[in-house]
Amino acid sequence: MQKDSLILAVDTSCDETSVAIVQGLRVLSNAISSQIRYHKKFGGVVPFLAKRLHKERIDSVIELAFQRSGLNYSIDRPDYLAITVGPGLAPALEVGLEKIKELSALWQLPIIPVNHMTGHIAGCFAQVGKKKNNIEYPFLAVLVSGGHSEFIYCRKWGEYEIVGQTLDDALGEAYDKVAKMLGLGYPGGKLVSKLAEEGDPAKYELPIPMLRSGDYNLSYSGLKNAVRLFVDKLKEQNNGSLDRKMIVDLCASFEEVAQVSLTNKLQKILDKYEVGSLLIGGGVASNNKLRSRIRRIAKTHINKGLICPLNFKLCTDNAAMIGVSAYLYLKYVPDSVIKPDNISLIDRKPGMDINEKVY
Ligand code: KG4
Ligand code: ZN
């Protein structure tokens, strides 16, 4: 039997420098160098700092990916290169793309440009060791990250229907902003969620966004502002600061409403759409509470389990998901492959739509 193609993938869309090697859907290595500790003190990602750090690290992360995959950087060559071209931060995307173009010219290898959001979907297709998910089309993917919150319906790989999406802040972004308001640090999702475990989700009455909007869209900026009003009011009543009880209750009340708003829409979508598999991807997909809520809905609405990436590293930004997405394009949309002679046509696309062609 012919062996699956070997793909070297790079993602520098935000604040992780990541390089992976995949063979077909199998992840051989998934090296990630996080910049979080540098951005933390600014309360969010600083694009030009991200660019500088990607530049400093990319070569060593490539070598690490080779080493961890068991391949030899001096001898072995992949069959294809894959790169995230968008959406993401322009200065950050540039670094990965330049490096991949350099390798393509040096090794005379074709490039498969990848949309980061198809990568978050592909995180569910990634096989780790002997573990794999069994995904049936058409599938619905719930993508929840720091930059996006959307429901994507897919009948065949490469064609996506955005059934609903956030009209303003993404879910991860709302977590991050609430964390900032409460003085918890960056990124805030994990911190808010951990504290929420100790809190009372019914303590502060927050409005469920978009409850009667009649569509499948989401919105988190009103909820974020409602939390801010409570923070201001409580501070005023408590000599200018919040005590621990207030913080954990605010975290729990926010998380409850933010998640219920999403699961309400999800239920409505599943009532209408025929869905073979339900997938979840993106950084917020590592939230266990959200997973259990959605798992329950999957059970009652499609009588199946929820498909999640096989480890947490495949939820947040990583290059293995980009490699797996590239492999699926290679298989189902082969004209996505760009030969070394044409690589100058590939450009970064910071605001890229999931259905957008690369050129
Ligand atoms: O997918 P990702 O790594 O980057 C983007 O493409 O945006 O997602 C990062 C986002 C951040 O907003 C972070 O706060 C959120 O995912 N996040 C979480 C959790 N872990 C990460 N949000 C809620 N609960 C978590 N456990
Ligand atoms: Zn992401």
Short mmCIF file of C-alpha atoms and ligand atoms in Angstrom, two decimals, residues 13-14 16 116 120 144-148 172-173 175-176 187-190 193 255 282-284 286-288 315-317, ligand 1:
data_model
loop_
_atom_site.label_atom_id
_atom_site.label_comp_id
_atom_site.label_asym_id
_atom_site.label_seq_id
_atom_site.Cartn_x
_atom_site.Cartn_y
_atom_site.Cartn_z
CA SER A 13 -1.08 33.27 12.99
CA CYS A 14 -1.03 34.70 16.53
CA GLU A 16 2.37 30.55 19.13
CA HIS A 116 -6.57 28.70 10.10
CA HIS A 120 -9.35 24.17 13.86
CA VAL A 144 -14.77 28.75 19.42
CA SER A 145 -11.47 30.57 19.69
CA GLY A 146 -10.03 33.94 20.65
CA GLY A 147 -10.79 35.40 17.23
CA HIS A 148 -13.83 33.42 16.06
CA GLY A 172 -12.59 33.39 23.81
CA GLU A 173 -12.21 37.14 23.47
CA TYR A 175 -13.46 35.33 28.40
CA ASP A 176 -10.19 37.27 27.96
CA PRO A 187 -5.20 34.68 28.36
CA GLY A 188 -8.24 34.58 30.53
CA GLY A 189 -10.34 31.62 29.40
CA LYS A 190 -8.73 29.00 31.57
CA SER A 193 -13.26 28.90 34.01
CA GLU A 255 -19.56 31.54 31.98
CA GLY A 282 -10.58 26.19 18.83
CA GLY A 283 -9.07 27.24 22.16
CA VAL A 284 -12.39 27.39 24.04
CA SER A 286 -10.65 22.82 25.79
CA ASN A 287 -13.28 24.07 28.27
CA ASN A 288 -14.66 20.96 29.97
CA CYS A 315 -7.55 22.63 20.48
CA THR A 316 -5.47 25.78 20.92
CA ASP A 317 -3.31 27.08 18.07
O1 KG4 B 1 -7.64 28.84 19.20
P1 KG4 B 1 -6.84 29.70 20.09
O2 KG4 B 1 -5.59 29.11 20.70
O3 KG4 B 1 -6.38 30.99 19.37
C1 KG4 B 1 -7.14 31.65 18.40
O4 KG4 B 1 -7.13 31.21 17.24
O5 KG4 B 1 -7.81 32.61 18.83
O6 KG4 B 1 -7.83 30.22 21.23
C2 KG4 B 1 -7.40 31.03 22.28
C3 KG4 B 1 -8.60 31.41 23.11
C4 KG4 B 1 -8.28 32.47 24.16
O7 KG4 B 1 -9.26 33.48 24.08
C5 KG4 B 1 -8.39 31.70 25.48
O8 KG4 B 1 -8.79 32.51 26.56
C6 KG4 B 1 -9.42 30.66 25.15
O9 KG4 B 1 -9.11 30.27 23.82
N1 KG4 B 1 -9.36 29.47 26.03
C7 KG4 B 1 -10.35 29.10 26.86
C8 KG4 B 1 -9.89 27.96 27.56
N2 KG4 B 1 -8.64 27.67 27.12
C9 KG4 B 1 -8.33 28.61 26.18
N3 KG4 B 1 -11.56 29.65 27.09
C10 KG4 B 1 -12.36 29.06 28.01
N4 KG4 B 1 -11.99 27.97 28.71
C11 KG4 B 1 -10.79 27.38 28.54
N5 KG4 B 1 -10.45 26.29 29.23
#
